[in-house]
CSV table of C-alpha atoms in Angstrom, one decimal:
chain,number,residue,atom,x,y,z
A,1,MET,CA,91.3,34.9,-6.4
A,2,LEU,CA,89.0,32.8,-4.2
A,3,LYS,CA,89.0,32.2,-0.5
A,4,LEU,CA,86.6,30.1,1.5
A,5,THR,CA,86.8,30.4,5.3
A,6,GLY,CA,85.0,28.2,7.8
A,7,ILE,CA,82.4,27.1,5.3
A,8,SER,CA,79.8,24.7,6.6
A,9,LYS,CA,76.8,23.1,4.8
A,10,GLY,CA,74.3,20.6,6.1
A,11,PHE,CA,71.3,18.8,4.5
A,12,THR,CA,68.6,16.8,6.2
A,13,GLY,CA,70.5,14.3,8.4
A,14,VAL,CA,73.8,14.9,6.7
A,15,GLN,CA,76.6,17.4,7.4
A,16,ALA,CA,78.2,17.8,4.0
A,17,LEU,CA,80.8,20.3,5.0
A,18,SER,CA,82.2,21.2,8.4
A,19,SER,CA,84.1,24.5,8.6
A,20,ILE,CA,86.3,23.9,5.6
A,21,ASP,CA,88.9,26.4,4.3
A,22,PHE,CA,89.9,26.5,0.7
A,23,ASP,CA,91.7,29.1,-1.5
A,24,VAL,CA,92.7,29.4,-5.2
A,25,ARG,CA,95.2,31.8,-6.6
A,26,ALA,CA,95.1,33.6,-9.9
A,27,GLY,CA,97.2,31.8,-12.5
A,28,GLU,CA,97.3,28.4,-10.8
A,29,ILE,CA,95.8,25.0,-11.2
A,30,HIS,CA,94.5,23.8,-7.8
A,31,ALA,CA,93.5,20.2,-7.6
A,32,LEU,CA,90.6,19.3,-5.3
A,33,VAL,CA,90.6,15.6,-4.4
A,34,GLY,CA,88.9,13.2,-2.0
A,35,GLU,CA,86.6,10.1,-2.0
A,36,ASN,CA,83.0,10.3,-3.0
A,37,GLY,CA,81.1,12.0,-0.2
A,38,ALA,CA,84.2,14.0,0.8
A,39,GLY,CA,82.4,17.3,0.1
A,40,LYS,CA,83.9,18.3,-3.3
A,41,SER,CA,80.7,18.6,-5.2
A,42,THR,CA,79.0,20.6,-2.4
A,43,THR,CA,82.0,23.0,-2.3
A,44,ILE,CA,81.8,23.5,-6.1
A,45,LYS,CA,78.1,24.3,-5.9
A,46,ILE,CA,78.7,26.8,-3.1
A,47,ILE,CA,81.4,28.5,-5.1
A,48,ALA,CA,79.1,28.5,-8.2
A,49,GLY,CA,76.1,30.0,-6.2
A,50,ALA,CA,73.9,26.9,-6.5
A,51,TYR,CA,74.1,26.3,-2.7
A,52,LYS,CA,74.1,28.9,0.1
A,53,PRO,CA,76.5,28.0,2.9
A,54,ASP,CA,75.1,27.7,6.4
A,55,SER,CA,78.1,29.6,7.8
A,56,GLY,CA,81.4,30.9,6.8
A,57,GLN,CA,82.8,33.5,4.4
A,58,ILE,CA,83.4,33.6,0.7
A,59,GLU,CA,85.8,36.1,-0.8
A,60,PHE,CA,86.2,36.5,-4.6
A,61,ASP,CA,88.6,38.8,-6.4
A,62,GLY,CA,89.4,40.5,-3.2
A,63,ARG,CA,86.0,41.2,-1.7
A,64,PRO,CA,83.4,39.4,0.3
A,65,VAL,CA,80.5,38.0,-1.8
A,66,HIS,CA,77.1,36.4,-1.1
A,67,TRP,CA,75.8,34.7,-4.3
A,68,VAL,CA,72.0,34.7,-4.5
A,69,ARG,CA,71.9,32.5,-7.6
A,70,PRO,CA,74.4,30.9,-10.0
A,71,ALA,CA,74.0,33.7,-12.5
A,72,ASP,CA,75.6,36.1,-10.0
A,73,ALA,CA,78.7,33.9,-9.7
A,74,LYS,CA,78.9,33.5,-13.5
A,75,ALA,CA,78.6,37.2,-14.0
A,76,ALA,CA,81.5,37.7,-11.6
A,77,GLY,CA,83.7,35.4,-13.7
A,78,ILE,CA,83.1,31.9,-12.3
A,79,HIS,CA,82.4,29.1,-14.7
A,80,VAL,CA,81.9,25.4,-13.9
A,81,ILE,CA,82.3,22.6,-16.5
A,82,TYR,CA,80.5,19.6,-15.1
A,83,GLN,CA,81.2,16.0,-16.0
A,84,GLU,CA,77.9,16.0,-17.8
A,85,PHE,CA,78.0,18.8,-20.4
A,86,VAL,CA,75.3,21.4,-20.6
A,87,LEU,CA,75.0,21.5,-24.3
A,88,PHE,CA,72.1,21.4,-26.8
A,89,PRO,CA,73.0,18.7,-29.4
A,90,HIS,CA,70.7,20.0,-32.1
A,91,LEU,CA,72.1,23.6,-32.0
A,92,THR,CA,75.3,24.6,-33.7
A,93,VAL,CA,78.6,25.2,-31.9
A,94,ALA,CA,78.2,29.0,-32.2
A,95,GLU,CA,74.6,28.9,-30.9
A,96,ASN,CA,75.6,26.8,-27.9
A,97,ILE,CA,78.5,29.1,-27.1
A,98,PHE,CA,76.4,32.3,-27.1
A,99,LEU,CA,73.1,30.8,-25.8
A,100,GLY,CA,71.6,33.4,-23.5
A,101,HIS,CA,74.1,36.0,-24.7
A,102,GLU,CA,73.2,36.1,-28.4
A,103,ARG,CA,75.0,38.6,-30.7
A,104,ARG,CA,72.3,41.0,-31.9
A,105,GLY,CA,72.1,43.6,-34.6
A,106,ALA,CA,69.5,46.1,-35.7
A,107,PHE,CA,66.0,45.8,-34.2
A,108,GLY,CA,67.3,43.2,-31.7
A,109,MET,CA,67.6,40.5,-34.3
A,110,ILE,CA,70.2,37.8,-33.8
A,111,ASP,CA,73.3,38.6,-35.9
A,112,HIS,CA,74.2,35.1,-37.1
A,113,ALA,CA,77.3,36.2,-39.1
A,114,ARG,CA,78.7,38.0,-36.0
A,115,THR,CA,77.8,35.0,-33.8
A,116,ARG,CA,79.8,32.7,-36.1
A,117,LYS,CA,82.8,35.0,-36.3
A,118,ASP,CA,82.9,35.5,-32.5
A,119,ALA,CA,82.6,31.8,-31.9
A,120,ALA,CA,85.4,31.1,-34.4
A,121,ASP,CA,87.6,33.7,-32.5
A,122,LEU,CA,87.0,32.0,-29.2
A,123,LEU,CA,87.8,28.6,-30.6
A,124,HIS,CA,90.9,29.9,-32.2
A,125,LYS,CA,92.0,31.4,-28.9
A,126,LEU,CA,91.8,27.9,-27.4
A,127,GLY,CA,93.8,26.5,-30.3
A,128,VAL,CA,91.1,24.2,-31.7
A,129,ASP,CA,89.8,23.9,-35.2
A,130,ILE,CA,86.0,23.4,-34.9
A,131,ASP,CA,83.4,24.6,-37.4
A,132,PRO,CA,81.1,27.0,-35.7
A,133,ASP,CA,78.2,25.9,-37.9
A,134,LYS,CA,78.6,22.3,-37.0
A,135,LEU,CA,75.9,20.7,-34.8
A,136,VAL,CA,77.1,19.8,-31.4
A,137,SER,CA,75.7,16.3,-31.8
A,138,GLU,CA,78.3,15.7,-34.6
A,139,LEU,CA,81.3,16.6,-32.4
A,140,THR,CA,83.6,14.3,-30.5
A,141,VAL,CA,83.4,14.4,-26.7
A,142,ALA,CA,86.8,16.2,-26.7
A,143,ASP,CA,85.5,18.9,-29.0
A,144,GLN,CA,82.3,19.2,-27.0
A,145,GLN,CA,84.5,19.9,-24.0
A,146,MET,CA,86.2,22.7,-25.9
A,147,VAL,CA,82.8,24.2,-26.6
A,148,GLU,CA,82.1,24.2,-22.9
A,149,ILE,CA,85.3,26.0,-22.2
A,150,SER,CA,84.5,28.5,-25.0
A,151,LYS,CA,81.2,29.2,-23.3
A,152,ALA,CA,83.3,30.3,-20.2
A,153,LEU,CA,85.3,32.6,-22.4
A,154,VAL,CA,82.3,34.5,-23.6
A,155,HIS,CA,82.6,36.5,-20.3
A,156,LYS,CA,85.9,37.4,-18.7
A,157,VAL,CA,86.4,34.1,-16.9
A,158,LYS,CA,88.5,34.5,-13.7
A,159,LEU,CA,87.9,31.1,-12.1
A,160,LEU,CA,87.3,28.0,-14.1
A,161,ILE,CA,86.2,24.8,-12.3
A,162,LEU,CA,86.4,21.4,-14.0
A,163,ASP,CA,84.7,18.4,-12.5
A,164,GLU,CA,86.2,15.1,-13.7
A,165,PRO,CA,87.0,16.5,-17.1
A,166,THR,CA,88.8,13.4,-18.3
A,167,ALA,CA,86.2,10.9,-17.3
A,168,VAL,CA,85.0,10.8,-20.9
A,169,ILE,CA,88.3,11.5,-22.7
A,170,SER,CA,91.8,10.1,-22.5
A,171,GLY,CA,95.1,9.9,-24.4
A,172,ARG,CA,95.8,12.7,-26.9
A,173,GLU,CA,92.5,14.3,-26.2
A,174,ALA,CA,93.4,14.7,-22.5
A,175,GLU,CA,96.8,16.1,-23.4
A,176,LEU,CA,95.2,18.7,-25.6
A,177,LEU,CA,92.9,19.7,-22.7
A,178,PHE,CA,95.9,20.1,-20.4
A,179,ALA,CA,97.6,22.3,-23.0
A,180,ARG,CA,94.5,24.6,-23.1
A,181,LEU,CA,94.4,24.8,-19.3
A,182,ALA,CA,98.1,25.7,-19.3
A,183,ALA,CA,97.3,28.5,-21.7
A,184,LEU,CA,94.5,29.8,-19.6
A,185,LYS,CA,96.6,29.6,-16.5
A,186,ALA,CA,99.3,31.7,-18.2
A,187,GLU,CA,96.7,34.3,-18.8
A,188,GLY,CA,96.0,34.5,-15.0
A,189,VAL,CA,92.9,32.4,-14.9
A,190,ALA,CA,92.5,30.5,-11.6
A,191,ILE,CA,91.6,26.8,-12.2
A,192,VAL,CA,90.1,24.3,-9.8
A,193,TYR,CA,90.6,20.8,-11.1
A,194,VAL,CA,88.6,17.9,-9.6
A,195,SER,CA,89.7,14.4,-10.6
A,196,HIS,CA,90.0,10.8,-9.3
A,197,ARG,CA,93.0,10.3,-11.7
A,198,LEU,CA,96.0,11.1,-9.5
A,199,GLU,CA,98.5,10.8,-12.3
A,200,GLU,CA,96.8,13.9,-13.8
A,201,ILE,CA,97.0,15.8,-10.5
A,202,PHE,CA,100.8,15.3,-10.4
A,203,GLN,CA,101.1,16.2,-14.1
A,204,ILE,CA,99.2,19.6,-14.2
A,205,ALA,CA,98.5,20.9,-10.7
A,206,ASP,CA,100.4,23.5,-8.7
A,207,ARG,CA,98.7,22.8,-5.4
A,208,VAL,CA,96.4,20.1,-4.1
A,209,THR,CA,93.7,20.1,-1.4
A,210,VAL,CA,92.3,17.0,0.2
A,211,PHE,CA,88.8,16.8,1.6
A,212,LYS,CA,87.6,13.8,3.7
A,213,ASP,CA,84.1,13.4,5.2
A,214,GLY,CA,83.3,17.0,4.6
A,215,GLN,CA,86.5,18.3,6.3
A,216,HIS,CA,89.6,19.9,5.1
A,217,VAL,CA,92.6,17.5,5.5
A,218,VAL,CA,95.5,19.2,3.9
A,219,THR,CA,96.6,21.8,1.3
A,220,THR,CA,100.1,21.5,-0.1
A,221,ASP,CA,102.3,22.3,-3.1
A,222,ILE,CA,102.2,19.3,-5.5
A,223,GLY,CA,106.0,18.9,-5.3
A,224,LYS,CA,105.8,18.3,-1.5
A,225,VAL,CA,103.6,15.2,-1.7
A,226,ASP,CA,103.9,11.9,-3.4
A,227,ARG,CA,101.2,9.5,-4.6
A,228,HIS,CA,101.6,7.3,-1.5
A,229,ARG,CA,101.1,10.2,0.9
A,230,LEU,CA,98.2,11.7,-1.1
A,231,ILE,CA,96.2,8.5,-1.0
A,232,SER,CA,96.9,8.1,2.7
A,233,HIS,CA,95.4,11.6,3.2
A,234,MET,CA,92.4,10.7,1.1
A,235,VAL,CA,91.5,7.3,2.5
A,236,GLY,CA,93.0,7.5,5.9
A,237,ARG,CA,95.1,4.3,5.4
A,238,ASP,CA,98.4,3.3,3.9
A,239,LEU,CA,98.8,2.9,0.1
A,240,ARG,CA,99.9,-0.7,0.7
A,241,ASP,CA,96.4,-1.5,1.9
A,242,VAL,CA,94.8,-0.3,-1.4
A,243,PHE,CA,95.8,-3.4,-3.5
A,244,PRO,CA,95.1,-6.9,-2.1
A,245,ALA,CA,97.8,-9.5,-2.0
A,246,LYS,CA,98.5,-11.1,-5.3
A,247,ARG,CA,98.1,-14.8,-6.1
A,248,GLN,CA,100.7,-17.0,-4.4
A,249,SER,CA,103.3,-18.5,-6.7
A,250,GLY,CA,102.7,-22.1,-7.6
A,251,ALA,CA,101.2,-24.2,-10.3
A,252,PRO,CA,99.2,-22.0,-12.7
A,253,GLY,CA,95.5,-22.6,-13.1
A,254,LYS,CA,94.2,-24.4,-16.1
A,255,VAL,CA,93.6,-22.4,-19.3
A,256,VAL,CA,89.9,-21.7,-19.5
A,257,LEU,CA,89.9,-19.4,-22.5
A,258,LYS,CA,92.4,-19.2,-25.4
A,259,ALA,CA,92.2,-16.7,-28.3
A,260,GLU,CA,94.5,-17.5,-31.2
A,261,ASN,CA,95.3,-15.3,-34.2
A,262,VAL,CA,92.2,-13.2,-33.5
A,263,SER,CA,91.6,-10.3,-35.9
A,264,VAL,CA,88.8,-7.7,-35.7
A,265,GLU,CA,88.5,-5.8,-39.0
A,266,GLY,CA,90.6,-2.6,-38.9
A,267,ARG,CA,91.2,-2.8,-35.2
A,268,VAL,CA,92.9,-6.0,-34.1
A,269,ARG,CA,95.3,-8.2,-36.0
A,270,ASN,CA,96.5,-11.7,-35.2
A,271,ALA,CA,96.2,-11.3,-31.4
A,272,GLY,CA,96.6,-14.2,-29.0
A,273,ILE,CA,95.9,-14.4,-25.3
A,274,GLU,CA,95.4,-17.1,-22.7
A,275,LEU,CA,93.3,-16.7,-19.6
A,276,ARG,CA,93.8,-19.0,-16.6
A,277,ALA,CA,91.6,-19.9,-13.7
A,278,GLY,CA,92.4,-17.9,-10.6
A,279,GLU,CA,94.6,-15.4,-12.5
A,280,ILE,CA,94.1,-11.7,-13.2
A,281,THR,CA,95.4,-10.8,-16.6
A,282,ALA,CA,95.7,-7.1,-17.5
A,283,LEU,CA,95.3,-5.9,-21.0
A,284,ALA,CA,97.4,-2.8,-21.2
A,285,GLY,CA,98.5,-0.3,-23.9
A,286,MET,CA,97.7,3.2,-25.1
A,287,VAL,CA,94.2,4.4,-25.8
A,288,GLY,CA,93.4,3.2,-29.3
A,289,SER,CA,95.7,0.2,-29.2
A,290,GLY,CA,92.9,-2.3,-29.6
A,291,ARG,CA,92.4,-3.5,-26.0
A,292,THR,CA,88.6,-3.0,-25.8
A,293,GLU,CA,88.2,-4.3,-29.4
A,294,LEU,CA,90.1,-7.5,-28.6
A,295,ALA,CA,88.0,-8.0,-25.5
A,296,MET,CA,84.8,-7.3,-27.4
A,297,GLY,CA,85.9,-9.8,-30.0
A,298,ILE,CA,86.4,-12.5,-27.4
A,299,PHE,CA,83.0,-11.8,-25.9
A,300,GLY,CA,81.2,-11.6,-29.3
A,301,GLY,CA,80.4,-7.9,-29.1
A,302,LEU,CA,82.4,-7.4,-32.3
A,303,PRO,CA,82.7,-9.9,-35.1
A,304,ILE,CA,86.2,-11.5,-35.5
A,305,SER,CA,87.3,-11.7,-39.1
A,306,SER,CA,89.8,-14.5,-38.5
A,307,GLY,CA,91.2,-16.7,-35.7
A,308,SER,CA,89.5,-18.9,-33.1
A,309,ILE,CA,88.4,-18.8,-29.5
A,310,THR,CA,88.6,-22.0,-27.3
A,311,ILE,CA,86.7,-22.2,-24.1
A,312,ASP,CA,87.4,-25.1,-21.8
A,313,GLY,CA,88.9,-27.1,-24.7
A,314,GLU,CA,86.0,-26.4,-27.1
A,315,GLN,CA,87.0,-24.4,-30.1
A,316,LEU,CA,84.4,-21.9,-31.4
A,317,ALA,CA,84.7,-20.6,-34.9
A,318,GLY,CA,82.4,-17.7,-34.0
A,319,ILE,CA,80.9,-16.3,-30.8
A,320,THR,CA,78.1,-14.0,-29.8
A,321,PRO,CA,77.4,-12.3,-26.5
A,322,ALA,CA,74.6,-14.9,-25.9
A,323,THR,CA,77.0,-17.7,-26.6
A,324,ALA,CA,79.7,-16.1,-24.3
A,325,ILE,CA,77.2,-15.7,-21.4
A,326,GLY,CA,76.0,-19.3,-21.9
A,327,LYS,CA,79.7,-20.4,-21.6
A,328,GLY,CA,80.1,-18.5,-18.4
A,329,ILE,CA,81.8,-15.3,-19.6
A,330,GLY,CA,80.8,-11.9,-18.3
A,331,PHE,CA,81.7,-8.4,-19.6
A,332,VAL,CA,81.7,-5.2,-17.4
A,333,THR,CA,81.7,-2.4,-19.9
A,334,GLU,CA,83.7,0.8,-19.4
A,335,ASP,CA,80.6,2.9,-20.1
A,336,ARG,CA,78.5,2.0,-17.1
A,337,LYS,CA,75.8,4.6,-17.7
A,338,GLY,CA,75.5,4.3,-21.4
A,339,GLN,CA,75.9,0.5,-21.8
A,340,GLY,CA,76.2,-1.1,-18.4
A,341,LEU,CA,73.2,0.0,-16.3
A,342,ALA,CA,69.5,0.5,-16.9
A,343,MET,CA,69.6,3.9,-15.2
A,344,GLN,CA,65.9,4.2,-14.7
A,345,LEU,CA,65.6,0.8,-12.9
A,346,ASP,CA,66.5,-0.2,-9.4
A,347,VAL,CA,69.4,-2.2,-7.9
A,348,ALA,CA,67.4,-5.5,-8.0
A,349,ALA,CA,66.5,-5.2,-11.7
A,350,ASN,CA,70.0,-4.3,-12.7
A,351,ILE,CA,71.6,-7.2,-10.8
A,352,SER,CA,69.2,-9.7,-12.3
A,353,ALA,CA,69.4,-8.3,-15.9
A,354,ALA,CA,71.9,-10.8,-17.2
A,355,ASN,CA,70.1,-13.9,-16.0
A,356,LEU,CA,66.3,-13.3,-16.0
A,357,SER,CA,65.6,-17.1,-15.9
A,358,GLU,CA,66.8,-17.0,-12.3
A,359,VAL,CA,64.0,-14.7,-11.3
A,360,THR,CA,61.2,-15.7,-13.6
A,361,SER,CA,58.6,-18.5,-13.4
A,362,GLY,CA,56.2,-19.3,-16.2
A,363,GLY,CA,57.2,-16.2,-18.0
A,364,LEU,CA,56.4,-14.0,-15.0
A,365,LEU,CA,58.9,-12.0,-13.0
A,366,ASP,CA,59.2,-13.0,-9.3
A,367,ARG,CA,60.0,-9.7,-7.7
A,368,SER,CA,60.4,-11.2,-4.2
A,369,ARG,CA,63.0,-13.6,-5.5
A,370,GLU,CA,64.7,-10.7,-7.4
A,371,HIS,CA,64.8,-8.7,-4.2
A,372,ALA,CA,66.1,-11.6,-2.1
A,373,ILE,CA,69.0,-12.0,-4.6
A,374,ALA,CA,69.7,-8.3,-4.6
A,375,ARG,CA,69.8,-8.2,-0.8
A,376,GLN,CA,72.4,-11.0,-0.8
A,377,GLU,CA,74.6,-9.2,-3.3
A,378,ILE,CA,74.3,-5.9,-1.5
A,379,ASP,CA,75.8,-7.6,1.5
A,380,ASN,CA,78.4,-9.5,-0.5
A,381,TYR,CA,79.7,-6.4,-2.3
A,382,ARG,CA,79.0,-3.8,0.4
A,383,ILE,CA,76.8,-1.8,-1.9
A,384,ALA,CA,75.8,1.4,-0.2
A,385,CYS,CA,72.1,1.9,-0.9
A,386,ARG,CA,68.7,2.0,0.9
A,387,GLY,CA,67.9,-1.5,-0.4
A,388,PRO,CA,67.0,-3.5,-3.6
A,389,GLY,CA,64.5,-0.9,-4.7
A,390,THR,CA,67.0,2.0,-4.8
A,391,PRO,CA,67.2,3.6,-8.3
A,392,VAL,CA,70.8,3.2,-9.5
A,393,ALA,CA,70.7,6.7,-10.9
A,394,LEU,CA,70.8,8.0,-7.3
A,395,MET,CA,73.9,6.1,-6.4
A,396,SER,CA,77.6,7.0,-6.5
A,397,GLY,CA,79.8,5.9,-9.3
A,398,GLY,CA,81.6,3.3,-7.1
A,399,ASN,CA,78.4,1.7,-5.9
A,400,GLN,CA,77.0,1.7,-9.5
A,401,GLN,CA,80.1,-0.2,-10.5
A,402,LYS,CA,79.6,-2.7,-7.7
A,403,VAL,CA,76.1,-3.4,-9.0
A,404,ILE,CA,77.4,-4.2,-12.5
A,405,VAL,CA,80.1,-6.4,-11.0
A,406,ALA,CA,77.5,-8.2,-8.8
A,407,ARG,CA,75.4,-8.8,-11.9
A,408,TRP,CA,78.1,-10.4,-13.9
A,409,ALA,CA,79.7,-12.3,-11.1
A,410,ARG,CA,76.5,-14.3,-10.7
A,411,THR,CA,76.8,-15.6,-14.3
A,412,SER,CA,80.5,-15.6,-14.9
A,413,ARG,CA,81.5,-19.1,-14.0
A,414,LYS,CA,84.7,-19.1,-16.0
A,415,VAL,CA,85.8,-15.6,-17.2
A,416,LEU,CA,85.0,-12.1,-16.2
A,417,ILE,CA,86.2,-9.2,-18.4
A,418,LEU,CA,86.3,-5.8,-16.8
A,419,ASP,CA,87.0,-2.8,-19.0
A,420,GLU,CA,88.3,0.1,-17.0
A,421,PRO,CA,86.7,-1.3,-13.8
A,422,THR,CA,87.5,1.8,-11.6
A,423,ARG,CA,87.0,4.6,-14.1
A,424,GLY,CA,85.4,7.6,-12.4
A,425,VAL,CA,85.3,6.1,-8.9
A,426,ASP,CA,87.1,7.3,-5.8
A,427,VAL,CA,90.1,5.7,-4.1
A,428,GLY,CA,87.9,4.1,-1.4
A,429,ALA,CA,85.6,2.5,-3.9
A,430,LYS,CA,88.6,1.4,-6.0
A,431,THR,CA,89.9,-0.5,-3.0
A,432,GLU,CA,86.6,-2.3,-2.6
A,433,ILE,CA,86.5,-3.2,-6.3
A,434,TYR,CA,90.1,-4.5,-6.1
A,435,ARG,CA,89.1,-6.7,-3.2
A,436,ILE,CA,86.1,-8.0,-5.1
A,437,MET,CA,88.3,-8.8,-8.2
A,438,ARG,CA,90.9,-10.7,-6.1
A,439,GLY,CA,88.2,-12.6,-4.3
A,440,LEU,CA,86.6,-13.7,-7.6
A,441,ALA,CA,90.0,-14.8,-8.9
A,442,ASP,CA,90.7,-16.7,-5.7
A,443,SER,CA,87.4,-18.5,-6.3
A,444,GLY,CA,88.7,-19.8,-9.6
A,445,ILE,CA,87.4,-17.3,-12.1
A,446,ALA,CA,89.8,-16.0,-14.8
A,447,ILE,CA,89.8,-12.2,-14.8
A,448,LEU,CA,90.7,-10.1,-17.8
A,449,MET,CA,91.1,-6.4,-16.8
A,450,ILE,CA,91.6,-3.6,-19.2
A,451,SER,CA,93.0,-0.5,-17.5
A,452,SER,CA,94.7,2.8,-18.5
A,453,GLU,CA,96.0,3.3,-15.0
A,454,LEU,CA,99.5,1.8,-14.8
A,455,PRO,CA,99.6,1.7,-10.9
A,456,GLU,CA,96.3,-0.3,-11.1
A,457,VAL,CA,97.8,-2.7,-13.6
A,458,VAL,CA,101.0,-3.2,-11.6
A,459,GLY,CA,99.1,-3.5,-8.3
A,460,MET,CA,96.5,-6.0,-9.5
A,461,ALA,CA,97.8,-8.1,-12.4
A,462,ASP,CA,99.4,-11.6,-12.2
A,463,LYS,CA,100.1,-11.3,-15.9
A,464,VAL,CA,100.1,-8.3,-18.3
A,465,VAL,CA,99.5,-8.5,-22.0
A,466,VAL,CA,100.5,-5.3,-23.8
A,467,MET,CA,99.0,-4.1,-27.1
A,468,ARG,CA,100.2,-1.5,-29.6
A,469,GLU,CA,98.4,-0.5,-32.8
A,470,GLY,CA,96.1,-3.5,-32.8
A,471,ALA,CA,98.7,-6.1,-32.1
A,472,ILE,CA,100.2,-7.8,-29.1
A,473,SER,CA,103.6,-6.3,-28.4
A,474,GLY,CA,104.6,-8.3,-25.4
A,475,GLU,CA,103.8,-10.1,-22.2
A,476,LEU,CA,105.0,-9.6,-18.6
A,477,SER,CA,104.6,-11.6,-15.4
A,478,GLY,CA,105.7,-11.6,-11.8
A,479,PRO,CA,108.5,-9.1,-10.9
A,480,ALA,CA,108.8,-8.1,-14.5
A,481,ILE,CA,105.5,-6.2,-14.2
A,482,THR,CA,106.6,-2.5,-13.9
A,483,GLU,CA,105.3,0.7,-15.2
A,484,GLU,CA,108.5,1.3,-17.2
A,485,ALA,CA,108.3,-2.2,-18.8
A,486,ILE,CA,104.6,-1.7,-19.8
A,487,MET,CA,105.3,1.7,-21.3
A,488,SER,CA,108.2,0.3,-23.2
A,489,LEU,CA,106.1,-2.4,-24.8
A,490,ALA,CA,103.2,0.0,-25.4
A,491,THR,CA,105.3,2.4,-27.4
A,492,GLN,CA,107.7,0.2,-29.3
A,493,HIS,CA,107.0,-1.5,-32.6
A,494,PRO,CA,104.7,-4.6,-32.3
A,495,VAL,CA,106.4,-8.0,-32.2
A,496,ARG,CA,104.9,-11.5,-32.6
A,497,GLU,CA,106.8,-13.1,-29.8
A,498,ALA,CA,105.8,-12.6,-26.2
A,499,ALA,CA,108.3,-11.0,-23.9
A,500,ALA,CA,109.1,-12.9,-20.7
């Protein structure tokens, strides 16, 4: 269906693609993977007509093509669903689906009844039950994604490209998406699937292509490569180098935080957890099991309806984020753009945000002091940017995440909570974040990590606490930490006692 041959593309001072080859067959899901900067986004934009290649040949549906603008590629049957949806929240589902291709009746007037019916037919084809008259702003993220796919089906879609489609959904919503993609594949649609989540690649892809530094590394059937080899292709080093060495066995660190019988109304019930200095504790379980809610209760972001939290021997009946920060607890949210970063500010302002007293004097901000701190943290955490004044909006996901970690590491003297710390970042950035986490733990900080990636949990955690349906279902440590054991605890009925 699509064949790229010898495609190169350069920008000022940067060679984004160097004579890459890439092809997609009708009726297949072809995964495109690689670290940030590997050339995936540039390739997508060339396929979609947003960029013109400097050299090379594009063939689509059996003939050479030269897109002048994105509309040409879309008219030919190519549709891209980006991580950030292109939807108008205050228009209805039907209006969004047919925007620019409105159903019209007599005298060119929009035929609203036909628009609603055709939208309902498209949604039914995808197997989803969404009211065409509902405002997009009222939809879940998963349903918004189905609206995006429906927009592709307005035309005869031949090639569907999805860029990090599960960055904003997970669990059952992701499984429903995979089912829709399988149905489109069965109809002969060619699908390019871009994701950092390797478990998804092995679950749904037929073939996988790896790019690195703007060059094609390998294309292979998914059954002919394993996770170990795929990561080696992506990062140029052995999988065993991805996770740093775990804490050496010996006397456990002191308990710095203890939550007892903590309940969060309707979300968590009677949960208990201990965090020890120098130890990485993973909070695992299925999406919706109450992991984030328990962590937010500990930090004070959600009110606890019962139970107590003890920090360094001092029992607190209630806690707020301000109290938690004052006690040396930090929280890296899973939503770095919506809740973690001030996207319109620079690196320096984002790093200092949790402790403004450090960079103010007499109520005035000392920008030179703020920049000096930022330069130190840029070096400490190997943050790739032009300097303290770089807007975080212009940075990659992995470097944005390092900025947040740098912020909280300055204030987290006792406990650092990281909710999905590597979501949406590439393997190379993940390795850096893992190194940072282990370094913080080795310095004596207790780390609480929430993660949906089982290899990450197994590779990083000294101890794993598993939740199911709002309750603790078990605890694992040492050699007992395996993917099978975690899944067993995550899917069985909750129990009060911790499993050794």
